């Protein structure tokens, strides 16, 4: 049940875009169950028309994808940075050494790790690294 099709976008209230509505409706109440299909409706009957339209709207082709590191990846990266600080000649960290010039405090702060991570990574043209 959608309480509302309106959401806060960080600045103002907007009608949720069709892809967001489909994503929410596609998993609502079924996670961890054996049901392949579900039903979705709105708390406010005046939102039903918008819900129906969002569910049948054409799917837009993606032109790019944003990538964001998982916390486990950042923790692994932090351990590489610590090893790098201890052993500047380590072969395992050659690529990180070549790409990261950010000075890391001891112990490294979360901001240090993020700065170094975004300095070290790159993505193909169809992807973008999301800042956090």
mmCIF file with all atom_site columns, C-alpha atoms in Angstrom:
data_model
loop_
_atom_site.group_PDB
_atom_site.id
_atom_site.type_symbol
_atom_site.label_atom_id
_atom_site.label_alt_id
_atom_site.label_comp_id
_atom_site.label_asym_id
_atom_site.label_entity_id
_atom_site.label_seq_id
_atom_site.pdbx_PDB_ins_code
_atom_site.Cartn_x
_atom_site.Cartn_y
_atom_site.Cartn_z
_atom_site.occupancy
_atom_site.B_iso_or_equiv
_atom_site.pdbx_formal_charge
_atom_site.auth_seq_id
_atom_site.auth_comp_id
_atom_site.auth_asym_id
_atom_site.auth_atom_id
_atom_site.pdbx_PDB_model_num
ATOM 1   C CA . UNK A 1 1   ? 0.000  0.000   0.000   1.00 0.00 ? 1   UNK A CA 1
ATOM 2   C CA . UNK A 1 2   ? 1.443  3.330   -1.060  1.00 0.00 ? 2   UNK A CA 1
ATOM 3   C CA . UNK A 1 3   ? 0.603  5.937   1.535   1.00 0.00 ? 3   UNK A CA 1
ATOM 4   C CA . UNK A 1 4   ? 1.314  8.561   -1.111  1.00 0.00 ? 4   UNK A CA 1
ATOM 5   C CA . UNK A 1 5   ? 2.919  8.838   -4.535  1.00 0.00 ? 5   UNK A CA 1
ATOM 6   C CA . UNK A 1 6   ? 4.568  12.068  -3.398  1.00 0.00 ? 6   UNK A CA 1
ATOM 7   C CA . UNK A 1 7   ? 8.088  12.095  -2.008  1.00 0.00 ? 7   UNK A CA 1
ATOM 8   C CA . UNK A 1 8   ? 10.696 14.569  -0.848  1.00 0.00 ? 8   UNK A CA 1
ATOM 9   C CA . UNK A 1 9   ? 13.542 14.880  -3.378  1.00 0.00 ? 9   UNK A CA 1
ATOM 10  C CA . UNK A 1 10  ? 15.901 16.694  -1.016  1.00 0.00 ? 10  UNK A CA 1
ATOM 11  C CA . UNK A 1 11  ? 14.493 20.108  -1.862  1.00 0.00 ? 11  UNK A CA 1
ATOM 12  C CA . UNK A 1 12  ? 10.742 19.805  -2.392  1.00 0.00 ? 12  UNK A CA 1
ATOM 13  C CA . UNK A 1 13  ? 7.845  17.381  -2.607  1.00 0.00 ? 13  UNK A CA 1
ATOM 14  C CA . UNK A 1 14  ? 7.460  15.748  -6.035  1.00 0.00 ? 14  UNK A CA 1
ATOM 15  C CA . UNK A 1 15  ? 5.428  12.946  -7.561  1.00 0.00 ? 15  UNK A CA 1
ATOM 16  C CA . UNK A 1 16  ? 7.579  9.819   -7.430  1.00 0.00 ? 16  UNK A CA 1
ATOM 17  C CA . UNK A 1 17  ? 8.978  9.008   -10.891 1.00 0.00 ? 17  UNK A CA 1
ATOM 18  C CA . UNK A 1 18  ? 7.538  5.911   -12.586 1.00 0.00 ? 18  UNK A CA 1
ATOM 19  C CA . UNK A 1 19  ? 10.786 3.878   -12.224 1.00 0.00 ? 19  UNK A CA 1
ATOM 20  C CA . UNK A 1 20  ? 10.757 4.476   -8.441  1.00 0.00 ? 20  UNK A CA 1
ATOM 21  C CA . UNK A 1 21  ? 7.093  3.497   -8.195  1.00 0.00 ? 21  UNK A CA 1
ATOM 22  C CA . UNK A 1 22  ? 7.702  0.295   -10.196 1.00 0.00 ? 22  UNK A CA 1
ATOM 23  C CA . UNK A 1 23  ? 10.739 -0.618  -8.088  1.00 0.00 ? 23  UNK A CA 1
ATOM 24  C CA . UNK A 1 24  ? 8.839  -0.169  -4.828  1.00 0.00 ? 24  UNK A CA 1
ATOM 25  C CA . UNK A 1 25  ? 5.695  -1.891  -6.111  1.00 0.00 ? 25  UNK A CA 1
ATOM 26  C CA . UNK A 1 26  ? 7.749  -4.774  -7.456  1.00 0.00 ? 26  UNK A CA 1
ATOM 27  C CA . UNK A 1 27  ? 9.084  -5.793  -4.078  1.00 0.00 ? 27  UNK A CA 1
ATOM 28  C CA . UNK A 1 28  ? 6.533  -4.434  -1.619  1.00 0.00 ? 28  UNK A CA 1
ATOM 29  C CA . UNK A 1 29  ? 5.538  -7.015  0.937   1.00 0.00 ? 29  UNK A CA 1
ATOM 30  C CA . UNK A 1 30  ? 7.003  -9.952  -0.973  1.00 0.00 ? 30  UNK A CA 1
ATOM 31  C CA . UNK A 1 31  ? 10.605 -9.969  0.187   1.00 0.00 ? 31  UNK A CA 1
ATOM 32  C CA . UNK A 1 32  ? 11.452 -13.358 1.642   1.00 0.00 ? 32  UNK A CA 1
ATOM 33  C CA . UNK A 1 33  ? 8.151  -14.913 0.546   1.00 0.00 ? 33  UNK A CA 1
ATOM 34  C CA . UNK A 1 34  ? 7.361  -17.513 -2.099  1.00 0.00 ? 34  UNK A CA 1
ATOM 35  C CA . UNK A 1 35  ? 4.911  -15.255 -3.948  1.00 0.00 ? 35  UNK A CA 1
ATOM 36  C CA . UNK A 1 36  ? 5.909  -14.392 -7.502  1.00 0.00 ? 36  UNK A CA 1
ATOM 37  C CA . UNK A 1 37  ? 3.252  -11.701 -7.905  1.00 0.00 ? 37  UNK A CA 1
ATOM 38  C CA . UNK A 1 38  ? 1.616  -9.254  -5.571  1.00 0.00 ? 38  UNK A CA 1
ATOM 39  C CA . UNK A 1 39  ? -0.989 -6.550  -5.528  1.00 0.00 ? 39  UNK A CA 1
ATOM 40  C CA . UNK A 1 40  ? -0.390 -2.890  -4.972  1.00 0.00 ? 40  UNK A CA 1
ATOM 41  C CA . UNK A 1 41  ? -2.770 -0.055  -4.169  1.00 0.00 ? 41  UNK A CA 1
ATOM 42  C CA . UNK A 1 42  ? -2.802 3.409   -2.701  1.00 0.00 ? 42  UNK A CA 1
ATOM 43  C CA . UNK A 1 43  ? -4.076 4.677   0.622   1.00 0.00 ? 43  UNK A CA 1
ATOM 44  C CA . UNK A 1 44  ? -5.577 7.707   -1.109  1.00 0.00 ? 44  UNK A CA 1
ATOM 45  C CA . UNK A 1 45  ? -7.975 6.594   -3.879  1.00 0.00 ? 45  UNK A CA 1
ATOM 46  C CA . UNK A 1 46  ? -7.072 9.705   -5.910  1.00 0.00 ? 46  UNK A CA 1
ATOM 47  C CA . UNK A 1 47  ? -3.514 8.283   -6.313  1.00 0.00 ? 47  UNK A CA 1
ATOM 48  C CA . UNK A 1 48  ? -4.704 5.067   -8.004  1.00 0.00 ? 48  UNK A CA 1
ATOM 49  C CA . UNK A 1 49  ? -4.729 6.604   -11.478 1.00 0.00 ? 49  UNK A CA 1
ATOM 50  C CA . UNK A 1 50  ? -1.136 7.807   -11.078 1.00 0.00 ? 50  UNK A CA 1
ATOM 51  C CA . UNK A 1 51  ? -0.095 4.394   -9.743  1.00 0.00 ? 51  UNK A CA 1
ATOM 52  C CA . UNK A 1 52  ? -1.679 2.599   -12.698 1.00 0.00 ? 52  UNK A CA 1
ATOM 53  C CA . UNK A 1 53  ? 0.022  4.989   -15.144 1.00 0.00 ? 53  UNK A CA 1
ATOM 54  C CA . UNK A 1 54  ? 3.422  4.506   -13.479 1.00 0.00 ? 54  UNK A CA 1
ATOM 55  C CA . UNK A 1 55  ? 3.147  0.725   -13.650 1.00 0.00 ? 55  UNK A CA 1
ATOM 56  C CA . UNK A 1 56  ? 2.501  0.701   -17.421 1.00 0.00 ? 56  UNK A CA 1
ATOM 57  C CA . UNK A 1 57  ? 4.818  3.588   -18.362 1.00 0.00 ? 57  UNK A CA 1
ATOM 58  C CA . UNK A 1 58  ? 7.551  2.624   -20.842 1.00 0.00 ? 58  UNK A CA 1
ATOM 59  C CA . UNK A 1 59  ? 10.862 1.630   -19.286 1.00 0.00 ? 59  UNK A CA 1
ATOM 60  C CA . UNK A 1 60  ? 13.530 4.179   -20.093 1.00 0.00 ? 60  UNK A CA 1
ATOM 61  C CA . UNK A 1 61  ? 16.826 2.838   -21.422 1.00 0.00 ? 61  UNK A CA 1
ATOM 62  C CA . UNK A 1 62  ? 19.728 3.625   -19.090 1.00 0.00 ? 62  UNK A CA 1
ATOM 63  C CA . UNK A 1 63  ? 22.445 5.807   -20.573 1.00 0.00 ? 63  UNK A CA 1
ATOM 64  C CA . UNK A 1 64  ? 24.812 5.607   -17.593 1.00 0.00 ? 64  UNK A CA 1
ATOM 65  C CA . UNK A 1 65  ? 25.031 3.954   -14.213 1.00 0.00 ? 65  UNK A CA 1
ATOM 66  C CA . UNK A 1 66  ? 26.370 5.319   -10.951 1.00 0.00 ? 66  UNK A CA 1
ATOM 67  C CA . UNK A 1 67  ? 28.597 3.090   -8.842  1.00 0.00 ? 67  UNK A CA 1
ATOM 68  C CA . UNK A 1 68  ? 29.070 3.513   -5.132  1.00 0.00 ? 68  UNK A CA 1
ATOM 69  C CA . UNK A 1 69  ? 31.473 1.446   -3.030  1.00 0.00 ? 69  UNK A CA 1
ATOM 70  C CA . UNK A 1 70  ? 30.094 -0.893  -0.383  1.00 0.00 ? 70  UNK A CA 1
ATOM 71  C CA . UNK A 1 71  ? 31.395 -0.414  3.158   1.00 0.00 ? 71  UNK A CA 1
ATOM 72  C CA . UNK A 1 72  ? 33.319 -3.709  2.847   1.00 0.00 ? 72  UNK A CA 1
ATOM 73  C CA . UNK A 1 73  ? 35.171 -2.346  -0.181  1.00 0.00 ? 73  UNK A CA 1
ATOM 74  C CA . UNK A 1 74  ? 36.099 0.807   1.695   1.00 0.00 ? 74  UNK A CA 1
ATOM 75  C CA . UNK A 1 75  ? 37.315 -1.247  4.665   1.00 0.00 ? 75  UNK A CA 1
ATOM 76  C CA . UNK A 1 76  ? 39.501 -3.363  2.347   1.00 0.00 ? 76  UNK A CA 1
ATOM 77  C CA . UNK A 1 77  ? 40.801 -0.212  0.688   1.00 0.00 ? 77  UNK A CA 1
ATOM 78  C CA . UNK A 1 78  ? 41.594 1.258   4.112   1.00 0.00 ? 78  UNK A CA 1
ATOM 79  C CA . UNK A 1 79  ? 43.616 -1.849  4.980   1.00 0.00 ? 79  UNK A CA 1
ATOM 80  C CA . UNK A 1 80  ? 45.584 -1.423  1.738   1.00 0.00 ? 80  UNK A CA 1
ATOM 81  C CA . UNK A 1 81  ? 46.258 2.197   2.656   1.00 0.00 ? 81  UNK A CA 1
ATOM 82  C CA . UNK A 1 82  ? 47.508 1.118   6.104   1.00 0.00 ? 82  UNK A CA 1
ATOM 83  C CA . UNK A 1 83  ? 49.807 -1.475  4.556   1.00 0.00 ? 83  UNK A CA 1
ATOM 84  C CA . UNK A 1 84  ? 51.019 1.130   2.078   1.00 0.00 ? 84  UNK A CA 1
ATOM 85  C CA . UNK A 1 85  ? 51.871 3.453   4.928   1.00 0.00 ? 85  UNK A CA 1
ATOM 86  C CA . UNK A 1 86  ? 53.831 0.699   6.664   1.00 0.00 ? 86  UNK A CA 1
ATOM 87  C CA . UNK A 1 87  ? 55.577 -0.789  3.619   1.00 0.00 ? 87  UNK A CA 1
ATOM 88  C CA . UNK A 1 88  ? 56.103 1.677   0.813   1.00 0.00 ? 88  UNK A CA 1
ATOM 89  C CA . UNK A 1 89  ? 57.786 -1.052  -1.293  1.00 0.00 ? 89  UNK A CA 1
ATOM 90  C CA . UNK A 1 90  ? 54.884 -3.568  -1.233  1.00 0.00 ? 90  UNK A CA 1
ATOM 91  C CA . UNK A 1 91  ? 54.191 -5.030  -4.682  1.00 0.00 ? 91  UNK A CA 1
ATOM 92  C CA . UNK A 1 92  ? 50.539 -5.731  -3.799  1.00 0.00 ? 92  UNK A CA 1
ATOM 93  C CA . UNK A 1 93  ? 49.789 -2.023  -3.498  1.00 0.00 ? 93  UNK A CA 1
ATOM 94  C CA . UNK A 1 94  ? 51.682 -0.759  -6.573  1.00 0.00 ? 94  UNK A CA 1
ATOM 95  C CA . UNK A 1 95  ? 48.525 0.376   -8.356  1.00 0.00 ? 95  UNK A CA 1
ATOM 96  C CA . UNK A 1 96  ? 47.217 2.197   -5.296  1.00 0.00 ? 96  UNK A CA 1
ATOM 97  C CA . UNK A 1 97  ? 50.593 3.880   -4.780  1.00 0.00 ? 97  UNK A CA 1
ATOM 98  C CA . UNK A 1 98  ? 50.620 5.017   -8.399  1.00 0.00 ? 98  UNK A CA 1
ATOM 99  C CA . UNK A 1 99  ? 47.109 6.507   -8.254  1.00 0.00 ? 99  UNK A CA 1
ATOM 100 C CA . UNK A 1 100 ? 46.760 7.888   -4.728  1.00 0.00 ? 100 UNK A CA 1
ATOM 101 C CA . UNK A 1 101 ? 48.695 10.949  -3.677  1.00 0.00 ? 101 UNK A CA 1
ATOM 102 C CA . UNK A 1 102 ? 46.304 11.972  -0.873  1.00 0.00 ? 102 UNK A CA 1
ATOM 103 C CA . UNK A 1 103 ? 48.078 12.180  2.460   1.00 0.00 ? 103 UNK A CA 1
ATOM 104 C CA . UNK A 1 104 ? 46.428 9.865   4.961   1.00 0.00 ? 104 UNK A CA 1
ATOM 105 C CA . UNK A 1 105 ? 46.339 10.684  8.667   1.00 0.00 ? 105 UNK A CA 1
ATOM 106 C CA . UNK A 1 106 ? 47.215 8.013   11.228  1.00 0.00 ? 106 UNK A CA 1
ATOM 107 C CA . UNK A 1 107 ? 44.759 6.596   11.998  1.00 0.00 ? 107 UNK A CA 1
ATOM 108 C CA . UNK A 1 108 ? 42.958 7.401   8.742   1.00 0.00 ? 108 UNK A CA 1
ATOM 109 C CA . UNK A 1 109 ? 39.654 9.227   8.972   1.00 0.00 ? 109 UNK A CA 1
ATOM 110 C CA . UNK A 1 110 ? 36.623 8.173   6.940   1.00 0.00 ? 110 UNK A CA 1
ATOM 111 C CA . UNK A 1 111 ? 37.116 11.331  4.847   1.00 0.00 ? 111 UNK A CA 1
ATOM 112 C CA . UNK A 1 112 ? 40.753 10.324  4.179   1.00 0.00 ? 112 UNK A CA 1
ATOM 113 C CA . UNK A 1 113 ? 39.686 6.877   2.982   1.00 0.00 ? 113 UNK A CA 1
ATOM 114 C CA . UNK A 1 114 ? 36.951 8.290   0.737   1.00 0.00 ? 114 UNK A CA 1
ATOM 115 C CA . UNK A 1 115 ? 39.260 10.914  -0.770  1.00 0.00 ? 115 UNK A CA 1
ATOM 116 C CA . UNK A 1 116 ? 41.929 8.340   -1.516  1.00 0.00 ? 116 UNK A CA 1
ATOM 117 C CA . UNK A 1 117 ? 39.378 5.852   -2.873  1.00 0.00 ? 117 UNK A CA 1
ATOM 118 C CA . UNK A 1 118 ? 37.858 8.345   -5.314  1.00 0.00 ? 118 UNK A CA 1
ATOM 119 C CA . UNK A 1 119 ? 41.331 9.376   -6.386  1.00 0.00 ? 119 UNK A CA 1
ATOM 120 C CA . UNK A 1 120 ? 42.322 5.765   -7.092  1.00 0.00 ? 120 UNK A CA 1
ATOM 121 C CA . UNK A 1 121 ? 39.262 4.421   -8.922  1.00 0.00 ? 121 UNK A CA 1
ATOM 122 C CA . UNK A 1 122 ? 38.036 4.934   -12.439 1.00 0.00 ? 122 UNK A CA 1
ATOM 123 C CA . UNK A 1 123 ? 35.102 3.654   -14.475 1.00 0.00 ? 123 UNK A CA 1
ATOM 124 C CA . UNK A 1 124 ? 34.288 2.954   -18.109 1.00 0.00 ? 124 UNK A CA 1
ATOM 125 C CA . UNK A 1 125 ? 32.368 5.613   -20.037 1.00 0.00 ? 125 UNK A CA 1
ATOM 126 C CA . UNK A 1 126 ? 28.940 4.107   -19.278 1.00 0.00 ? 126 UNK A CA 1
ATOM 127 C CA . UNK A 1 127 ? 29.519 4.376   -15.542 1.00 0.00 ? 127 UNK A CA 1
ATOM 128 C CA . UNK A 1 128 ? 30.173 7.123   -13.024 1.00 0.00 ? 128 UNK A CA 1
ATOM 129 C CA . UNK A 1 129 ? 31.621 6.866   -9.542  1.00 0.00 ? 129 UNK A CA 1
ATOM 130 C CA . UNK A 1 130 ? 29.119 8.405   -7.115  1.00 0.00 ? 130 UNK A CA 1
ATOM 131 C CA . UNK A 1 131 ? 30.511 10.725  -4.502  1.00 0.00 ? 131 UNK A CA 1
ATOM 132 C CA . UNK A 1 132 ? 29.232 10.111  -1.005  1.00 0.00 ? 132 UNK A CA 1
#
